[in-house]
PDB file of C-alpha atoms in Angstrom:
ATOM      1  CA  UNK A   1     -40.058  90.373  20.353  1.00  0.00           C
ATOM      2  CA  UNK A   2     -43.168  87.971  21.595  1.00  0.00           C
ATOM      3  CA  UNK A   3     -41.775  84.452  21.123  1.00  0.00           C
ATOM      4  CA  UNK A   4     -38.375  85.369  22.805  1.00  0.00           C
ATOM      5  CA  UNK A   5     -40.204  87.067  25.992  1.00  0.00           C
ATOM      6  CA  UNK A   6     -42.018  83.115  25.957  1.00  0.00           C
ATOM      7  CA  UNK A   7     -38.669  81.916  25.387  1.00  0.00           C
ATOM      8  CA  UNK A   8     -37.069  83.457  28.548  1.00  0.00           C
ATOM      9  CA  UNK A   9     -39.300  85.809  30.371  1.00  0.00           C
ATOM     10  CA  UNK A  10     -36.772  86.700  32.270  1.00  0.00           C
ATOM     11  CA  UNK A  11     -34.279  88.074  30.820  1.00  0.00           C
ATOM     12  CA  UNK A  12     -36.473  89.345  28.255  1.00  0.00           C
ATOM     13  CA  UNK A  13     -38.179  92.494  29.629  1.00  0.00           C
ATOM     14  CA  UNK A  14     -41.793  92.541  27.421  1.00  0.00           C
ATOM     15  CA  UNK A  15     -44.169  90.808  25.247  1.00  0.00           C
ATOM     16  CA  UNK A  16     -44.166  94.152  22.653  1.00  0.00           C
ATOM     17  CA  UNK A  17     -41.329  96.935  21.784  1.00  0.00           C
ATOM     18  CA  UNK A  18     -41.777 100.465  23.536  1.00  0.00           C
ATOM     19  CA  UNK A  19     -44.155 102.796  21.931  1.00  0.00           C
ATOM     20  CA  UNK A  20     -43.220 106.075  20.304  1.00  0.00           C
ATOM     21  CA  UNK A  21     -44.021 107.475  23.977  1.00  0.00           C
ATOM     22  CA  UNK A  22     -42.245 105.773  26.117  1.00  0.00           C
ATOM     23  CA  UNK A  23     -38.538 106.100  23.167  1.00  0.00           C
ATOM     24  CA  UNK A  24     -39.298 109.789  23.246  1.00  0.00           C
ATOM     25  CA  UNK A  25     -39.614 110.554  26.981  1.00  0.00           C
ATOM     26  CA  UNK A  26     -36.058 108.589  27.103  1.00  0.00           C
ATOM     27  CA  UNK A  27     -34.100 110.040  23.988  1.00  0.00           C
ATOM     28  CA  UNK A  28     -35.222 113.786  26.026  1.00  0.00           C
ATOM     29  CA  UNK A  29     -33.127 113.335  29.024  1.00  0.00           C
ATOM     30  CA  UNK A  30     -30.059 111.967  27.234  1.00  0.00           C
ATOM     31  CA  UNK A  31     -26.915 114.122  25.989  1.00  0.00           C
ATOM     32  CA  UNK A  32     -26.303 113.856  22.537  1.00  0.00           C
ATOM     33  CA  UNK A  33     -22.352 114.330  23.264  1.00  0.00           C
ATOM     34  CA  UNK A  34     -19.827 111.079  21.946  1.00  0.00           C
ATOM     35  CA  UNK A  35     -21.165 107.311  22.952  1.00  0.00           C
ATOM     36  CA  UNK A  36     -24.051 106.636  24.823  1.00  0.00           C
ATOM     37  CA  UNK A  37     -24.299 103.114  26.600  1.00  0.00           C
ATOM     38  CA  UNK A  38     -27.358 101.321  25.850  1.00  0.00           C
ATOM     39  CA  UNK A  39     -28.621  97.740  28.141  1.00  0.00           C
ATOM     40  CA  UNK A  40     -30.872  95.436  27.008  1.00  0.00           C
ATOM     41  CA  UNK A  41     -31.467  97.171  23.404  1.00  0.00           C
ATOM     42  CA  UNK A  42     -34.268  94.468  22.988  1.00  0.00           C
ATOM     43  CA  UNK A  43     -35.475  94.113  19.030  1.00  0.00           C
ATOM     44  CA  UNK A  44     -33.701  97.873  19.092  1.00  0.00           C
ATOM     45  CA  UNK A  45     -36.647 100.251  18.688  1.00  0.00           C
ATOM     46  CA  UNK A  46     -34.538 103.002  21.093  1.00  0.00           C
ATOM     47  CA  UNK A  47     -31.697 102.269  19.116  1.00  0.00           C
ATOM     48  CA  UNK A  48     -32.463 103.415  15.651  1.00  0.00           C
ATOM     49  CA  UNK A  49     -34.281 106.747  17.537  1.00  0.00           C
ATOM     50  CA  UNK A  50     -30.355 107.390  19.332  1.00  0.00           C
ATOM     51  CA  UNK A  51     -28.408 106.775  15.401  1.00  0.00           C
ATOM     52  CA  UNK A  52     -31.246 109.638  13.574  1.00  0.00           C
ATOM     53  CA  UNK A  53     -29.231 111.701  16.243  1.00  0.00           C
ATOM     54  CA  UNK A  54     -27.078 113.430  13.679  1.00  0.00           C
ATOM     55  CA  UNK A  55     -24.399 114.300  17.124  1.00  0.00           C
ATOM     56  CA  UNK A  56     -24.439 110.680  18.457  1.00  0.00           C
ATOM     57  CA  UNK A  57     -21.240 109.388  17.697  1.00  0.00           C
ATOM     58  CA  UNK A  58     -21.635 105.694  18.783  1.00  0.00           C
ATOM     59  CA  UNK A  59     -24.170 104.307  20.410  1.00  0.00           C
ATOM     60  CA  UNK A  60     -22.479 101.105  22.326  1.00  0.00           C
ATOM     61  CA  UNK A  61     -25.533  98.349  22.569  1.00  0.00           C
ATOM     62  CA  UNK A  62     -25.336  95.564  25.773  1.00  0.00           C
ATOM     63  CA  UNK A  63     -27.640  92.709  24.777  1.00  0.00           C
ATOM     64  CA  UNK A  64     -27.482  89.327  25.316  1.00  0.00           C
ATOM     65  CA  UNK A  65     -30.275  87.252  23.210  1.00  0.00           C
ATOM     66  CA  UNK A  66     -29.031  86.078  20.332  1.00  0.00           C
ATOM     67  CA  UNK A  67     -31.376  86.958  18.008  1.00  0.00           C
ATOM     68  CA  UNK A  68     -31.609  90.329  19.022  1.00  0.00           C
ATOM     69  CA  UNK A  69     -27.625  90.990  18.996  1.00  0.00           C
ATOM     70  CA  UNK A  70     -27.897  90.053  15.584  1.00  0.00           C
ATOM     71  CA  UNK A  71     -30.154  92.661  14.544  1.00  0.00           C
ATOM     72  CA  UNK A  72     -28.762  95.339  16.315  1.00  0.00           C
ATOM     73  CA  UNK A  73     -25.836  94.670  14.563  1.00  0.00           C
ATOM     74  CA  UNK A  74     -27.505  96.485  11.257  1.00  0.00           C
ATOM     75  CA  UNK A  75     -27.921  99.654  12.980  1.00  0.00           C
ATOM     76  CA  UNK A  76     -25.508 102.479  11.513  1.00  0.00           C
ATOM     77  CA  UNK A  77     -23.386 103.851  14.657  1.00  0.00           C
ATOM     78  CA  UNK A  78     -24.143 101.036  16.933  1.00  0.00           C
ATOM     79  CA  UNK A  79     -20.970  98.763  19.116  1.00  0.00           C
ATOM     80  CA  UNK A  80     -23.183  95.509  19.997  1.00  0.00           C
ATOM     81  CA  UNK A  81     -21.929  93.781  23.002  1.00  0.00           C
ATOM     82  CA  UNK A  82     -23.661  91.102  24.188  1.00  0.00           C
ATOM     83  CA  UNK A  83     -21.845  91.100  28.284  1.00  0.00           C
ATOM     84  CA  UNK A  84     -23.651  94.283  30.246  1.00  0.00           C
ATOM     85  CA  UNK A  85     -20.448  92.884  33.112  1.00  0.00           C
ATOM     86  CA  UNK A  86     -17.497  93.645  29.770  1.00  0.00           C
ATOM     87  CA  UNK A  87     -18.485  97.505  30.006  1.00  0.00           C
ATOM     88  CA  UNK A  88     -16.692  98.831  32.724  1.00  0.00           C
ATOM     89  CA  UNK A  89     -13.965  96.787  31.281  1.00  0.00           C
ATOM     90  CA  UNK A  90     -14.339  98.832  27.627  1.00  0.00           C
ATOM     91  CA  UNK A  91     -15.181 102.248  28.894  1.00  0.00           C
ATOM     92  CA  UNK A  92     -14.019 102.722  32.270  1.00  0.00           C
ATOM     93  CA  UNK A  93     -11.220 105.537  30.687  1.00  0.00           C
ATOM     94  CA  UNK A  94     -13.839 107.117  28.795  1.00  0.00           C
ATOM     95  CA  UNK A  95     -16.622 110.170  29.920  1.00  0.00           C
ATOM     96  CA  UNK A  96     -19.575 108.501  29.186  1.00  0.00           C
ATOM     97  CA  UNK A  97     -22.539 110.957  29.494  1.00  0.00           C
ATOM     98  CA  UNK A  98     -25.587 108.682  28.873  1.00  0.00           C
ATOM     99  CA  UNK A  99     -26.505 105.181  29.885  1.00  0.00           C
ATOM    100  CA  UNK A 100     -29.829 104.535  28.695  1.00  0.00           C
ATOM    101  CA  UNK A 101     -31.344 101.289  30.253  1.00  0.00           C
ATOM    102  CA  UNK A 102     -33.908  99.128  29.232  1.00  0.00           C
ATOM    103  CA  UNK A 103     -32.822  96.653  31.323  1.00  0.00           C
ATOM    104  CA  UNK A 104     -35.330  94.138  33.844  1.00  0.00           C
ATOM    105  CA  UNK A 105     -34.145  95.146  36.990  1.00  0.00           C
ATOM    106  CA  UNK A 106     -36.682  93.794  38.873  1.00  0.00           C
ATOM    107  CA  UNK A 107     -36.285  90.400  37.850  1.00  0.00           C
ATOM    108  CA  UNK A 108     -32.266  89.961  39.111  1.00  0.00           C
ATOM    109  CA  UNK A 109     -31.465  88.910  42.552  1.00  0.00           C
ATOM    110  CA  UNK A 110     -30.466  91.909  44.966  1.00  0.00           C
ATOM    111  CA  UNK A 111     -25.907  91.654  43.860  1.00  0.00           C
ATOM    112  CA  UNK A 112     -26.743  91.390  40.640  1.00  0.00           C
ATOM    113  CA  UNK A 113     -28.472  94.629  40.735  1.00  0.00           C
ATOM    114  CA  UNK A 114     -26.156  95.889  42.771  1.00  0.00           C
ATOM    115  CA  UNK A 115     -23.059  95.187  40.766  1.00  0.00           C
ATOM    116  CA  UNK A 116     -24.535  96.630  37.338  1.00  0.00           C
ATOM    117  CA  UNK A 117     -25.408  99.705  39.436  1.00  0.00           C
ATOM    118  CA  UNK A 118     -21.423  99.893  40.680  1.00  0.00           C
ATOM    119  CA  UNK A 119     -20.458  98.673  36.843  1.00  0.00           C
ATOM    120  CA  UNK A 120     -23.065 102.197  35.293  1.00  0.00           C
ATOM    121  CA  UNK A 121     -21.759 103.976  37.786  1.00  0.00           C
ATOM    122  CA  UNK A 122     -17.924 103.718  37.165  1.00  0.00           C
ATOM    123  CA  UNK A 123     -18.611 104.130  33.831  1.00  0.00           C
ATOM    124  CA  UNK A 124     -21.122 107.642  33.987  1.00  0.00           C
ATOM    125  CA  UNK A 125     -19.051 110.846  34.379  1.00  0.00           C
ATOM    126  CA  UNK A 126     -19.813 114.231  36.626  1.00  0.00           C
ATOM    127  CA  UNK A 127     -23.302 115.178  35.587  1.00  0.00           C
ATOM    128  CA  UNK A 128     -24.148 111.798  33.337  1.00  0.00           C
ATOM    129  CA  UNK A 129     -27.499 110.182  33.456  1.00  0.00           C
ATOM    130  CA  UNK A 130     -28.635 107.116  34.120  1.00  0.00           C
ATOM    131  CA  UNK A 131     -32.476 106.814  32.425  1.00  0.00           C
ATOM    132  CA  UNK A 132     -33.553 103.534  33.359  1.00  0.00           C
ATOM    133  CA  UNK A 133     -37.623 102.399  32.792  1.00  0.00           C
ATOM    134  CA  UNK A 134     -39.630  99.686  34.467  1.00  0.00           C
ATOM    135  CA  UNK A 135     -43.433  98.942  34.196  1.00  0.00           C
ATOM    136  CA  UNK A 136     -43.485  99.178  38.249  1.00  0.00           C
ATOM    137  CA  UNK A 137     -43.507 102.446  39.545  1.00  0.00           C
ATOM    138  CA  UNK A 138     -40.857 101.876  42.103  1.00  0.00           C
ATOM    139  CA  UNK A 139     -36.939 102.409  42.319  1.00  0.00           C
ATOM    140  CA  UNK A 140     -35.469  99.008  40.722  1.00  0.00           C
ATOM    141  CA  UNK A 141     -32.562 100.064  42.958  1.00  0.00           C
ATOM    142  CA  UNK A 142     -32.976 101.009  45.885  1.00  0.00           C
ATOM    143  CA  UNK A 143     -32.245 104.098  47.632  1.00  0.00           C
ATOM    144  CA  UNK A 144     -29.009 103.025  49.587  1.00  0.00           C
ATOM    145  CA  UNK A 145     -27.831 101.450  47.022  1.00  0.00           C
ATOM    146  CA  UNK A 146     -28.035 104.287  44.414  1.00  0.00           C
ATOM    147  CA  UNK A 147     -26.341 106.864  47.001  1.00  0.00           C
ATOM    148  CA  UNK A 148     -23.607 103.945  47.799  1.00  0.00           C
ATOM    149  CA  UNK A 149     -22.822 104.800  43.938  1.00  0.00           C
ATOM    150  CA  UNK A 150     -23.426 108.617  43.925  1.00  0.00           C
ATOM    151  CA  UNK A 151     -26.017 108.730  41.659  1.00  0.00           C
ATOM    152  CA  UNK A 152     -29.439 110.854  42.705  1.00  0.00           C
ATOM    153  CA  UNK A 153     -32.492 110.867  41.399  1.00  0.00           C
ATOM    154  CA  UNK A 154     -33.343 113.948  39.302  1.00  0.00           C
ATOM    155  CA  UNK A 155     -36.949 112.939  37.714  1.00  0.00           C
ATOM    156  CA  UNK A 156     -39.869 110.398  37.000  1.00  0.00           C
ATOM    157  CA  UNK A 157     -42.229 110.437  34.687  1.00  0.00           C
ATOM    158  CA  UNK A 158     -44.894 108.033  34.226  1.00  0.00           C
ATOM    159  CA  UNK A 159     -45.516 106.559  30.457  1.00  0.00           C
ATOM    160  CA  UNK A 160     -48.889 105.964  30.079  1.00  0.00           C
ATOM    161  CA  UNK A 161     -49.435 105.303  26.247  1.00  0.00           C
ATOM    162  CA  UNK A 162     -47.184 102.421  26.153  1.00  0.00           C
ATOM    163  CA  UNK A 163     -48.369  99.035  26.777  1.00  0.00           C
ATOM    164  CA  UNK A 164     -48.163  98.036  29.600  1.00  0.00           C
ATOM    165  CA  UNK A 165     -47.571 101.908  30.900  1.00  0.00           C
ATOM    166  CA  UNK A 166     -43.771 102.420  32.187  1.00  0.00           C
ATOM    167  CA  UNK A 167     -42.150 104.429  34.306  1.00  0.00           C
ATOM    168  CA  UNK A 168     -38.882 106.566  33.187  1.00  0.00           C
ATOM    169  CA  UNK A 169     -36.347 107.180  36.557  1.00  0.00           C
ATOM    170  CA  UNK A 170     -33.350 109.533  35.808  1.00  0.00           C
ATOM    171  CA  UNK A 171     -30.766 109.246  37.720  1.00  0.00           C
ATOM    172  CA  UNK A 172     -27.601 112.406  37.434  1.00  0.00           C
ATOM    173  CA  UNK A 173     -23.640 111.329  38.395  1.00  0.00           C
ATOM    174  CA  UNK A 174     -23.106 113.080  41.329  1.00  0.00           C
ATOM    175  CA  UNK A 175     -19.457 112.394  42.185  1.00  0.00           C
ATOM    176  CA  UNK A 176     -19.538 115.546  45.120  1.00  0.00           C
ATOM    177  CA  UNK A 177     -22.183 112.785  47.868  1.00  0.00           C
TER     178      UNK A 177
END
């Protein structure tokens, strides 16, 4: 993980893997029905935990780092895809209830963040959740962008027992906005 961070710090969001406390907080918000999409799966610490949940059928992990991608292919229930921007086409006809994101969106341009959020909103079913963590205390997307994509913030929690401490944001898709 450290080597990948040093090679490309903008695309590798962390120097070390997420703590069990951050992983538990992230998965505590999932809807264990059907398919789960995980963005920026990295070394697979969240993926491995998701794979142990019996009611989870399939985990689509999106990871563009070829070293991480290769190791993710070995995890049960996982279909690994390298390009985040194929998600909309791949999942638009499914009823996705959960997207978990570890992507460091704060490092991305406004345009890229807006496109990614739009794609996530398109594949999320009404009532579905986007669970995103960041090392900053602020939303990586912006209130207006969330509103345009029919996403409302339902929970924010700081996970202190992680290096560095992380903030988990939970957004819910509301087609009535």
